[in-house]
mmCIF file of C-alpha atoms and ligand atoms in Angstrom:
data_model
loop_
_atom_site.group_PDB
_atom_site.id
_atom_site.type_symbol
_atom_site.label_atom_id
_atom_site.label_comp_id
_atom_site.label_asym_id
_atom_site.label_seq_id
_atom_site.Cartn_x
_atom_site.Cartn_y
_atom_site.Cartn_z
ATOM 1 C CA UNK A 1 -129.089 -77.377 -15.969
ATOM 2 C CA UNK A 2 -125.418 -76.074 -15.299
ATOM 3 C CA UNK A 3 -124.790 -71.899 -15.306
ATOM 4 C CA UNK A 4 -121.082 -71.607 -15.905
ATOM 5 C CA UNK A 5 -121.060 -68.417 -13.831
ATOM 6 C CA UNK A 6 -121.920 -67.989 -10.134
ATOM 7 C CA UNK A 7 -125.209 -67.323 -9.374
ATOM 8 C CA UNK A 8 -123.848 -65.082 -5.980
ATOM 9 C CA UNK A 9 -122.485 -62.449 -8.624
ATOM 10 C CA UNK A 10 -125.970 -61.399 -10.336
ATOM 11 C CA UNK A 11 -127.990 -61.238 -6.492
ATOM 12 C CA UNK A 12 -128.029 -57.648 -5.606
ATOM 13 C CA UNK A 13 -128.401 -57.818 -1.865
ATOM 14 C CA UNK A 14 -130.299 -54.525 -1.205
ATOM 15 C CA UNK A 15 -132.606 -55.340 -4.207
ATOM 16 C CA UNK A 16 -133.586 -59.056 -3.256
ATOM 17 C CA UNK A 17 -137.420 -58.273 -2.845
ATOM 18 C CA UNK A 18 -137.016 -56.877 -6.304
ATOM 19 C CA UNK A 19 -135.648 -60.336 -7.955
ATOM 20 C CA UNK A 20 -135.881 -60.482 -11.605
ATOM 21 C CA UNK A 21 -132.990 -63.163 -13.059
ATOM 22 C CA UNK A 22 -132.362 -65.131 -15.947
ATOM 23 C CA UNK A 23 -129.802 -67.414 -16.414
ATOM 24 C CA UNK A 24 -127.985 -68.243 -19.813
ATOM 25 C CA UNK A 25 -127.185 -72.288 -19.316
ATOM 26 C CA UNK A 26 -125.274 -74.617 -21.792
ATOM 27 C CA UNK A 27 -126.667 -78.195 -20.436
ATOM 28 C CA UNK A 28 -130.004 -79.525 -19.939
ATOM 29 C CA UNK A 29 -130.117 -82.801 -19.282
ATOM 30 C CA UNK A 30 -133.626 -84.258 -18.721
ATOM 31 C CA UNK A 31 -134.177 -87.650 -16.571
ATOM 32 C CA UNK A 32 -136.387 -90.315 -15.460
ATOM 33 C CA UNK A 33 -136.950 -90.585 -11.911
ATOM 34 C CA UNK A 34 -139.399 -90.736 -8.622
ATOM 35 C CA UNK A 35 -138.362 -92.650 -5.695
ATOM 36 C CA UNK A 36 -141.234 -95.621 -6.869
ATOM 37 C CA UNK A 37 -140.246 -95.675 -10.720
ATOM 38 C CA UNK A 38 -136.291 -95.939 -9.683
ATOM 39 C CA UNK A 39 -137.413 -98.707 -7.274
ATOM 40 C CA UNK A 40 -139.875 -100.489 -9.573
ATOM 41 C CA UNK A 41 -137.066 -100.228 -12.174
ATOM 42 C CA UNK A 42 -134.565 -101.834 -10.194
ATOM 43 C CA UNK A 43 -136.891 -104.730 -8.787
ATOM 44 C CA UNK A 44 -137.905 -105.507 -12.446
ATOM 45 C CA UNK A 45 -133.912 -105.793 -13.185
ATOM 46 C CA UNK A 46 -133.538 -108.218 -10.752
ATOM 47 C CA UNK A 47 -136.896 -110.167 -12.025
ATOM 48 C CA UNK A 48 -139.518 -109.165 -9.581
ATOM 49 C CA UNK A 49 -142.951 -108.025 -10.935
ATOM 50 C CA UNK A 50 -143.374 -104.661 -9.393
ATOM 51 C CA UNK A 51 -146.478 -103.229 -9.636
ATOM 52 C CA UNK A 52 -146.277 -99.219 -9.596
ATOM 53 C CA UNK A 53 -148.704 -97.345 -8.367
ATOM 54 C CA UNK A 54 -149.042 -93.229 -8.065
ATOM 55 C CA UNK A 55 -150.389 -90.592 -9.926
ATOM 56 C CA UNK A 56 -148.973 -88.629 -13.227
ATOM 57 C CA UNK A 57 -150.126 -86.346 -15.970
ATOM 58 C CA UNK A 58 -150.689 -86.800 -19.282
ATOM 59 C CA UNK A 59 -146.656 -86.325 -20.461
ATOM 60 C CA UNK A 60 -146.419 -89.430 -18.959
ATOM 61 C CA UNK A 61 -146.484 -91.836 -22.062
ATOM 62 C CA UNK A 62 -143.092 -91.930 -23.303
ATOM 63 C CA UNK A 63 -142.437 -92.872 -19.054
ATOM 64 C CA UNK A 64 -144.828 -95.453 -18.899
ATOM 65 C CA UNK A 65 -143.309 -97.096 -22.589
ATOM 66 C CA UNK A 66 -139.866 -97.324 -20.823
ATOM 67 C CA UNK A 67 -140.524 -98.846 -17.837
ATOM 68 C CA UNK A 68 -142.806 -101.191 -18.824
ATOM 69 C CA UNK A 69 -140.190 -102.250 -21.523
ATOM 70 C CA UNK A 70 -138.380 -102.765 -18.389
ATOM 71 C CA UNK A 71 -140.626 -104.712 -16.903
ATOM 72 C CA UNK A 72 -142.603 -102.592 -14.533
ATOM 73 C CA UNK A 73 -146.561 -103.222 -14.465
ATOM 74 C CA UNK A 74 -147.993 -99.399 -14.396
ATOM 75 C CA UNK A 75 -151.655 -100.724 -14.608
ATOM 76 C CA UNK A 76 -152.074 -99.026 -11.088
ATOM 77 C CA UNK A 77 -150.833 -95.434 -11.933
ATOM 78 C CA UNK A 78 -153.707 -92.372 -12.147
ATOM 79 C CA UNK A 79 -153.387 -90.390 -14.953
ATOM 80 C CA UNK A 80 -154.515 -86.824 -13.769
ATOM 81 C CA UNK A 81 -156.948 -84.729 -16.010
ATOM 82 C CA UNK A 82 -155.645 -81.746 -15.253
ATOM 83 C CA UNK A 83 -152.116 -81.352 -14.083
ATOM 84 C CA UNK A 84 -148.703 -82.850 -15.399
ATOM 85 C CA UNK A 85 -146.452 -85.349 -13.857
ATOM 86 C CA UNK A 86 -144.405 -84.177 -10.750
ATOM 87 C CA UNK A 87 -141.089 -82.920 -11.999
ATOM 88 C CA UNK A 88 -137.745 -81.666 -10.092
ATOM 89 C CA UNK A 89 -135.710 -78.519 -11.986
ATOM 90 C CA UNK A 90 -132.480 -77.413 -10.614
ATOM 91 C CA UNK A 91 -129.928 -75.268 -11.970
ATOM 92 C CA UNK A 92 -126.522 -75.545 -10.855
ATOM 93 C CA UNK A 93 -123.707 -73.132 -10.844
ATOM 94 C CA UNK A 94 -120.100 -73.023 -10.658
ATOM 95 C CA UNK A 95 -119.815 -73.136 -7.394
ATOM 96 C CA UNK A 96 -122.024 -76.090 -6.996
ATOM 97 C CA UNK A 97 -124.646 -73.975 -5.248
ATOM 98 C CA UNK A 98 -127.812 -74.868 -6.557
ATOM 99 C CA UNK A 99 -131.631 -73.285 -7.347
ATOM 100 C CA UNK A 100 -134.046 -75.892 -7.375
ATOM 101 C CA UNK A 101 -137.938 -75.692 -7.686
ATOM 102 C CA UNK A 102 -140.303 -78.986 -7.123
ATOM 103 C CA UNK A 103 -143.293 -79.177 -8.858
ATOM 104 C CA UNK A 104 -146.055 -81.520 -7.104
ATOM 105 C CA UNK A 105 -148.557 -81.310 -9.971
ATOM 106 C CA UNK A 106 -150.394 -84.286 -10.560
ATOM 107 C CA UNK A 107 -149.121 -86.087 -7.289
ATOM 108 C CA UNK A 108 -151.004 -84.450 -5.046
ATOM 109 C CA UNK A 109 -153.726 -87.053 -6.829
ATOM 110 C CA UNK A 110 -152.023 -89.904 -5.279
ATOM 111 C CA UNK A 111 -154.820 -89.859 -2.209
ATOM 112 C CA UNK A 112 -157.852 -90.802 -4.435
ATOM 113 C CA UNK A 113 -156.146 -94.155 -5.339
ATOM 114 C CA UNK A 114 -157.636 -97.217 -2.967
ATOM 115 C CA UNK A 115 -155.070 -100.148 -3.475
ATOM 116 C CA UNK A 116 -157.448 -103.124 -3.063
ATOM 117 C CA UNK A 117 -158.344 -102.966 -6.536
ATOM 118 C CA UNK A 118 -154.971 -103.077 -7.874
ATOM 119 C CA UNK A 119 -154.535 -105.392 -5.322
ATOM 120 C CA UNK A 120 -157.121 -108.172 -6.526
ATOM 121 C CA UNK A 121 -156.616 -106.739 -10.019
ATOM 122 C CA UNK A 122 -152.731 -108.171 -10.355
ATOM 123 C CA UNK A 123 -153.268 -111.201 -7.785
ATOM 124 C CA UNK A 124 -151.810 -110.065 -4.867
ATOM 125 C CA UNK A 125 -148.253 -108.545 -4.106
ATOM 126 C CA UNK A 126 -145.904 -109.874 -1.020
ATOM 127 C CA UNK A 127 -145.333 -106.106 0.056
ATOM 128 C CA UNK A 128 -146.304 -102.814 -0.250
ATOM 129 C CA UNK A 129 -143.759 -100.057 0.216
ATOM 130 C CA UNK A 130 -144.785 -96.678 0.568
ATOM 131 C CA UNK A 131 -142.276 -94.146 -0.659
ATOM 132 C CA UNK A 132 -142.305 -90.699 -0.816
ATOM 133 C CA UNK A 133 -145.319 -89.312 -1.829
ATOM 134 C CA UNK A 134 -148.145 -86.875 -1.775
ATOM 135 C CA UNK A 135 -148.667 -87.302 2.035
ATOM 136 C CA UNK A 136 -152.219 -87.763 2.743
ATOM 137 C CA UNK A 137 -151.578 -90.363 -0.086
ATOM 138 C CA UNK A 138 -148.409 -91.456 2.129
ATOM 139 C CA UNK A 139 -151.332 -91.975 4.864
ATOM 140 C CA UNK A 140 -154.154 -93.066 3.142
ATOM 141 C CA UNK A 141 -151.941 -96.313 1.285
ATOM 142 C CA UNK A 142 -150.324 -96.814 5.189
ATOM 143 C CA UNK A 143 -153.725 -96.727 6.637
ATOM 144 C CA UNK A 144 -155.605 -98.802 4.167
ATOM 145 C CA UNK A 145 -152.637 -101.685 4.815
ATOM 146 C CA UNK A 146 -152.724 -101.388 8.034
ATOM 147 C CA UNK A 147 -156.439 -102.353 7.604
ATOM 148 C CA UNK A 148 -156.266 -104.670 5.156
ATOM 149 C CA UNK A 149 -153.539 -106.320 6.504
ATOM 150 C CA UNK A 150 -150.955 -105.936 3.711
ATOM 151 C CA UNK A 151 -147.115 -105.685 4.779
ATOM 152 C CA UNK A 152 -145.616 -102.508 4.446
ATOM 153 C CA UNK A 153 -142.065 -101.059 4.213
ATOM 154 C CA UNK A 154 -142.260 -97.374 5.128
ATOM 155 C CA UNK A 155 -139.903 -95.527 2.979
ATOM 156 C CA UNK A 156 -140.835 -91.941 3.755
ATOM 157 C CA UNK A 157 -137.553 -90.364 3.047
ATOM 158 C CA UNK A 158 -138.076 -87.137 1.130
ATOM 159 C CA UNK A 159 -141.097 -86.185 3.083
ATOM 160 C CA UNK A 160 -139.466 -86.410 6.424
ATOM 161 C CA UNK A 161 -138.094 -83.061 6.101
ATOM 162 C CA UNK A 162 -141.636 -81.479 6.149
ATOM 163 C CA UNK A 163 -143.885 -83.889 7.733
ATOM 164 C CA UNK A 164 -144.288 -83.571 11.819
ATOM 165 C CA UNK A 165 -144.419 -86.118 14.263
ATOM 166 C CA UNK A 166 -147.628 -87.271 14.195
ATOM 167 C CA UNK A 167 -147.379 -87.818 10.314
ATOM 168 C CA UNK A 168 -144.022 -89.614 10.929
ATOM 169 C CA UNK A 169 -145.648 -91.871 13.565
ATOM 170 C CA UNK A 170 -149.009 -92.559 11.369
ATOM 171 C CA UNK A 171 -146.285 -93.872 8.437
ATOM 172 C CA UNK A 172 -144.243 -95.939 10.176
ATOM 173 C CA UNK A 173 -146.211 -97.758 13.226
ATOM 174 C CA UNK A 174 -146.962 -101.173 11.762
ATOM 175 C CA UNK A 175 -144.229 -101.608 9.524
ATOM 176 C CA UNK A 176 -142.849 -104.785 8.742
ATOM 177 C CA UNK A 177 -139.722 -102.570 7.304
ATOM 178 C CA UNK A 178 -138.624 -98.914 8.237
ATOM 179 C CA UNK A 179 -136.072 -97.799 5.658
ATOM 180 C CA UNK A 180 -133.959 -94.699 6.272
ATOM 181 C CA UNK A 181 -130.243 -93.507 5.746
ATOM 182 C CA UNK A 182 -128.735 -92.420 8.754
ATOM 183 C CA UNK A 183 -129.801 -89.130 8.472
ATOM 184 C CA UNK A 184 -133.207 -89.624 8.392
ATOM 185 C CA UNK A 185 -133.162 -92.112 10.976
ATOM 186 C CA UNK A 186 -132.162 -89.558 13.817
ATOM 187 C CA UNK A 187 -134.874 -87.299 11.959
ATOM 188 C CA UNK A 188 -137.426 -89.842 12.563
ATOM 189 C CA UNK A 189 -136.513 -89.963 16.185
ATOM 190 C CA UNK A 190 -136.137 -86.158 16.667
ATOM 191 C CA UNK A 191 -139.497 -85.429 15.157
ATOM 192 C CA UNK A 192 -141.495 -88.248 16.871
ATOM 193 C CA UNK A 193 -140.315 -88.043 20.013
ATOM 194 C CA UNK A 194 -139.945 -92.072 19.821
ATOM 195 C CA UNK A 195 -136.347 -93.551 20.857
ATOM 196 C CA UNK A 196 -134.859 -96.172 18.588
ATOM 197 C CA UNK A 197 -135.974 -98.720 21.140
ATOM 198 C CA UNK A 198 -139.352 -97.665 21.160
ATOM 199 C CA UNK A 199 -139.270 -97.063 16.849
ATOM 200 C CA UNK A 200 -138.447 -100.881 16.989
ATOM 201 C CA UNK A 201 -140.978 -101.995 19.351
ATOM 202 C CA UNK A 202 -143.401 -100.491 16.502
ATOM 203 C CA UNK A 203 -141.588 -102.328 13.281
ATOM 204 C CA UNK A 204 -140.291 -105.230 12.350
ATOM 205 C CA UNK A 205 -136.744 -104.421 11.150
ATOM 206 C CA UNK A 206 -135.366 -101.562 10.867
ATOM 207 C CA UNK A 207 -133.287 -100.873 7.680
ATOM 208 C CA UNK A 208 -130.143 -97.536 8.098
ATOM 209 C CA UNK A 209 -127.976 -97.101 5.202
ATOM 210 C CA UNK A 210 -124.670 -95.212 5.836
ATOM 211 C CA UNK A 211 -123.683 -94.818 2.285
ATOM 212 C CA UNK A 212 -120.043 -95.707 1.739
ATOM 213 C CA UNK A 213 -120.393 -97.144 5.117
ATOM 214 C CA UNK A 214 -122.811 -99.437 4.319
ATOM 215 C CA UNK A 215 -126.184 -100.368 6.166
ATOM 216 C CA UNK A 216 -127.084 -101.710 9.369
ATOM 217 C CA UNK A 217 -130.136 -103.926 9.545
ATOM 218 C CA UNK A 218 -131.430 -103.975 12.915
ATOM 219 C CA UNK A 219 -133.962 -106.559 13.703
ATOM 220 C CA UNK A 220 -136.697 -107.470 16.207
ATOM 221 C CA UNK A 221 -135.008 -109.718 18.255
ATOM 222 C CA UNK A 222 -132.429 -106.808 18.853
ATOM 223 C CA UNK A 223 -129.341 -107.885 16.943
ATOM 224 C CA UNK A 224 -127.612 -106.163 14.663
ATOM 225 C CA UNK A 225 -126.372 -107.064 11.005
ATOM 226 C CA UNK A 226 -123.965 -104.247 9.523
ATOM 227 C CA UNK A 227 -122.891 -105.386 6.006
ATOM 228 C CA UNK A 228 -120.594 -103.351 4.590
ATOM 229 C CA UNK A 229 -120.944 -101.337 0.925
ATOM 230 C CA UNK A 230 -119.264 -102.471 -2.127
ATOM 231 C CA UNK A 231 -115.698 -100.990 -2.029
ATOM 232 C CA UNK A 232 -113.881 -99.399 -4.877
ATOM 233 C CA UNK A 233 -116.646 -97.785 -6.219
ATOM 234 C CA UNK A 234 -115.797 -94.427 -8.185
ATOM 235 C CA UNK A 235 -119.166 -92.227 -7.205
ATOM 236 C CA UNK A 236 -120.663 -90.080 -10.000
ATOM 237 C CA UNK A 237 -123.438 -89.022 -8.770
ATOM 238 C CA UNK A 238 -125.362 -90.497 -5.804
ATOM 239 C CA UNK A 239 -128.926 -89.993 -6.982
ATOM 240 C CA UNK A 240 -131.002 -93.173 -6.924
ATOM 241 C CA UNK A 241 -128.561 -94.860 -4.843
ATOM 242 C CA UNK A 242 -131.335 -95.228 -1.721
ATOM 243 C CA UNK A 243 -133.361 -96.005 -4.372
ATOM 244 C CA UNK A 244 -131.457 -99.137 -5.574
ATOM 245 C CA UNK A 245 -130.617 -100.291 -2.075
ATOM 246 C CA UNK A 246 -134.247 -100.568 -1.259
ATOM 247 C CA UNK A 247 -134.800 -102.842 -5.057
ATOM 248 C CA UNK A 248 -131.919 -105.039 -4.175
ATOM 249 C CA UNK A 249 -133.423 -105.260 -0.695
ATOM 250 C CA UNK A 250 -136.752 -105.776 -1.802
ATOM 251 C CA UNK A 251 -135.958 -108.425 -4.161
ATOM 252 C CA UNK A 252 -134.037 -110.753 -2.279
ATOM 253 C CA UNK A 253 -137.142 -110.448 0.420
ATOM 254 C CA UNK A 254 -138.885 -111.458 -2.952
ATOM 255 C CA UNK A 255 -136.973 -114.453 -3.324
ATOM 256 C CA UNK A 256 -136.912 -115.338 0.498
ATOM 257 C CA UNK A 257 -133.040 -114.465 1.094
ATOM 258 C CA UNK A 258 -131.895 -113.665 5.290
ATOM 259 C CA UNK A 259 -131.674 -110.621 5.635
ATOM 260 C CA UNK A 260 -127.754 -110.436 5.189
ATOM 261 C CA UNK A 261 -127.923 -111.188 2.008
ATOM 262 C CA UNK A 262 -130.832 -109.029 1.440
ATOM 263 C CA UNK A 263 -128.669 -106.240 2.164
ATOM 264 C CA UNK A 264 -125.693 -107.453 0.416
ATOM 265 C CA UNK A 265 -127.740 -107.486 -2.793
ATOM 266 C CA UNK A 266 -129.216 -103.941 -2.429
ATOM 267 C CA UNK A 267 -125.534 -102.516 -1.635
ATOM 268 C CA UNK A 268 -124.617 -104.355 -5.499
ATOM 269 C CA UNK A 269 -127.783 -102.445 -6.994
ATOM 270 C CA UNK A 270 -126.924 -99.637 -5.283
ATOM 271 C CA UNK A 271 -123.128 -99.444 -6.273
ATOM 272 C CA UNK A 272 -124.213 -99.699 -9.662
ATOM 273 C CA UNK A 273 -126.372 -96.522 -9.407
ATOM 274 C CA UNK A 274 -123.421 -94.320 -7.807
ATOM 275 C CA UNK A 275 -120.964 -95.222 -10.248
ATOM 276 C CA UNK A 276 -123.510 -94.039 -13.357
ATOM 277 C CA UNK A 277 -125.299 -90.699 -13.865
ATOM 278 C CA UNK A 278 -129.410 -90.976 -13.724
ATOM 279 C CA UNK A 279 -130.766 -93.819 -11.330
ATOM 280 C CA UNK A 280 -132.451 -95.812 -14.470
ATOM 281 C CA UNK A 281 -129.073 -95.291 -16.747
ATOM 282 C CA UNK A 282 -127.008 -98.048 -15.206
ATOM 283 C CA UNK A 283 -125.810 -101.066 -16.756
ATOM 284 C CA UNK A 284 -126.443 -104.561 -14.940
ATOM 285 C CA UNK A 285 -125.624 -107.700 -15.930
ATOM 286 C CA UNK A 286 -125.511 -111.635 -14.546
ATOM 287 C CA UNK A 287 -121.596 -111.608 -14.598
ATOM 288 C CA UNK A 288 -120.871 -108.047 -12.981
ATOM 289 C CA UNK A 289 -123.498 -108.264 -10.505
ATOM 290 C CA UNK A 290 -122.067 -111.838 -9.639
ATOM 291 C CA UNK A 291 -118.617 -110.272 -9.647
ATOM 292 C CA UNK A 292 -119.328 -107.721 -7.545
ATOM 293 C CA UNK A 293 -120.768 -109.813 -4.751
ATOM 294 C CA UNK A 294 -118.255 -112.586 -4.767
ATOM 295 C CA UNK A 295 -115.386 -109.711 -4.317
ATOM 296 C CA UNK A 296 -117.138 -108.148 -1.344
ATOM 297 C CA UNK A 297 -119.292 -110.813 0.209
ATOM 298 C CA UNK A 298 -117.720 -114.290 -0.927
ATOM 299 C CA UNK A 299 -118.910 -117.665 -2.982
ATOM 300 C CA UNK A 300 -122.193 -117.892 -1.323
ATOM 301 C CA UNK A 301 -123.583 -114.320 -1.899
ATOM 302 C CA UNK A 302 -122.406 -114.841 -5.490
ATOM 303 C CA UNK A 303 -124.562 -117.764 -5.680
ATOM 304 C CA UNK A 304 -127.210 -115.867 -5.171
ATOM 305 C CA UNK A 305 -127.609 -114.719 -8.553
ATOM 306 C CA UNK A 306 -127.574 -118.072 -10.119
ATOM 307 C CA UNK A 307 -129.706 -119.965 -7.481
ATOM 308 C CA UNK A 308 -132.096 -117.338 -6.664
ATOM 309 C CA UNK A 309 -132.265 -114.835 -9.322
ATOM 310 C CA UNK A 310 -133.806 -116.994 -12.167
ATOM 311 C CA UNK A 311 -135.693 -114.348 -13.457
ATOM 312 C CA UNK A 312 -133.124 -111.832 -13.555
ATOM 313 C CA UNK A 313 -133.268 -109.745 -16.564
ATOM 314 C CA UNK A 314 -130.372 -107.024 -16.322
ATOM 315 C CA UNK A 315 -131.174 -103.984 -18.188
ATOM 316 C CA UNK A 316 -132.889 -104.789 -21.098
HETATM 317 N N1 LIG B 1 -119.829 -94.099 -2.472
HETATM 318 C C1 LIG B 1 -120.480 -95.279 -2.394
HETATM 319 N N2 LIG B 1 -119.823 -96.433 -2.680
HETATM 320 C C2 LIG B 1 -120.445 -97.621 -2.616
HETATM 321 N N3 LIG B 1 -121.722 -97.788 -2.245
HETATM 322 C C3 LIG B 1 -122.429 -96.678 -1.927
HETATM 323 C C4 LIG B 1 -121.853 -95.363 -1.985
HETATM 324 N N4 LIG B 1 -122.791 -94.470 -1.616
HETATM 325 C C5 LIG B 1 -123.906 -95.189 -1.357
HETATM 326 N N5 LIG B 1 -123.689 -96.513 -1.527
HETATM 327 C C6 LIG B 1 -124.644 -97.620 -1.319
HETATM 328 O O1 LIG B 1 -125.967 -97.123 -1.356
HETATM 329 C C7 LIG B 1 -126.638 -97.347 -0.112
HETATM 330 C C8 LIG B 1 -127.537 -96.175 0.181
HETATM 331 O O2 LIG B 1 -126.743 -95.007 0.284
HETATM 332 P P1 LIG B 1 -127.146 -93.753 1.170
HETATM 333 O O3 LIG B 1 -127.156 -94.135 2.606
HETATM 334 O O4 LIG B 1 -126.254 -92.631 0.750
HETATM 335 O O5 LIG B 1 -128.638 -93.497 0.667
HETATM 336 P P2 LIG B 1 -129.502 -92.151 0.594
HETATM 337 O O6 LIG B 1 -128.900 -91.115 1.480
HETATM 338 O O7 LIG B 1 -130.902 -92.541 0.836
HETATM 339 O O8 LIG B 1 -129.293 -91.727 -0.912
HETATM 340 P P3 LIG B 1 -130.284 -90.913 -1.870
HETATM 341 O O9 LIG B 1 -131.442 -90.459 -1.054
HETATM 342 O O10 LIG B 1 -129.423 -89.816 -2.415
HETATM 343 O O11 LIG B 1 -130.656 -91.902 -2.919
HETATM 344 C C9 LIG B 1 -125.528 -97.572 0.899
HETATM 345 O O12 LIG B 1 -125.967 -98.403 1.958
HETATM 346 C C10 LIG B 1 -124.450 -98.235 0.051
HETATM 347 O O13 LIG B 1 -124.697 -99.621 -0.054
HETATM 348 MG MG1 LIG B 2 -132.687 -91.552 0.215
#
């Protein structure tokens, strides 16, 4: 929602353990989104066969219609009895400063699902990335891949902000991918005490995106690829954009591309995402994409999307 005013005019300073405020607002826009859903969506766009897998409430229906249109399988999300689906409501004012309230609701659910039956269910999967979540979920889905021996991508993002170090170290150890943006990397090392040396010793690459700047892609063997983001790109609103990295990432893992172009790929999701309000609103198709990749990257990235991509399916 957008107030028009400032909220800093209606907060009486000497009556703030008094608060009682209501706020007249002329735009409510309601969106999709979730770290998983925006990176299900993206993976199904570029013809992967995501499997999704959380939990949600009831008012989840019209949600699970789209994105299966879309080409996500939800077979594995848990439908809670009793609470509705986690929800994010800010209100913005003027002055850009912002109230925001998160409601968990039915995600703190996430912890009773076991993957191996959605696992032998849909036939297997060539990754499992754990996203932001409830976190004993976080743990339980790390934990039970570790065991299982299922490759994981820790995404924990969101949740590094209140998780400590011992929760941060339980995610990631065993990773075949850490993803972070720069931010969060130094985060990750603040809060488990581990240097980036000794992170790496405990993952197999190790994935920073810099926004504008692009991402570096550091891998086990110690080198370094930095691929740069797509330039030109008129931002709108940066939501998703981590989001979309990780599906273009993800899906040229899915289709056995080097890393590079791994990366180049998620920086062509992910420019599509900035440039477009929502993370689920943009438009992709074969020609743009290819475009976009032959501008920044050259021929051969381009090629990707014809040789490698046969399943892509754009947004449709
Ligand atoms: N202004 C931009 N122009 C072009 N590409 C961008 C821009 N901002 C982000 N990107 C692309 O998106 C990727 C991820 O961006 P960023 O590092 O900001 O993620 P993030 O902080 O996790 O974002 P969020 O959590 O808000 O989704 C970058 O590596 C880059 O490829
Ligand atoms: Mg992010």
């Amino acid at each position: 929602m957008t107030f028009r005013g400032r909220f800093s005019d209606s907060l009486v300073v000497d009556q703030l353990d008094k608060i009682s405020l209501s706020f007249l607002v002329e735009d409510l826009d309601v969106r999709r989104g979730g770290c998983g859903a925006n990176i299900a969506f993206g993976l199904a766009a570029l013809g992967e066969e995501p499997v999704l897998i959380g939990a949600v409430g009831e008012d989840f229906d019209d949600y699970r219609s789209w994105l299966e249109r879309h080409g996500v399988d939800c077979s594995g999300v848990h439908v809670s009895e009793t609470k509705h689906t986690a929800r994010f409501v800010c209100t913005t004012d003027a002055a850009q400063a912002q109230i925001a309230t998160f409601y968990a609701g039915a995600m703190g659910e996430a912890r009773e699902i076991e993957l191996k039956p959605i696992h032998d269910r849909v036939g297997g999967w060539d990754i499992v990335l754990i996203g932001p979540d409830d976190p004993e979920g976080m743990v339980r889905h790390t934990e039970e891949s570790r065991a299982r021996g299922y490759r994981f991508a820790a995404d924990p993002s969101q949740q590094l902000a209140f998780a400590d170090g011992a929760l941060i170290r339980s995610l990631i150890d065993g990773a075949a991918y850490l993803f972070s943006n720069e931010y969060e990397a130094a985060l990750t090392e603040k809060k488990t005490g581990w240097s980036a040396g000794e992170i790496q010793q405990r993952v197999g690459t190790r994935v920073v995106t810099r926004g504008a700047d692009g991402v570096s892609v550091y891998e086990a063997d110690g080198s370094v690829i930095d691929v740069p983001a797509i330039a030109g790109v008129t931002p709108v609103d940066p939501t998703g954009v981590g989001d979309a990295f990780r599906a273009g990432f993800l899906a040229g893992l899915g289709v056995d591309l080097p890393h590079e172009q791994c990366a180049q790929l998620g920086c062509a999701l992910a420019a599509s995402v900035v440039e477009t309000t929502g993370t689920q609103e943009y438009r992709l198709d074969r020609d743009s994409l290819m475009g976009r990749l032959r501008t920044q990257y050259g021929d051969a990235a381009a090629s990707i999307v014809v040789d490698r991509l046969p399943r892509f399916r754009g947004d449709l």
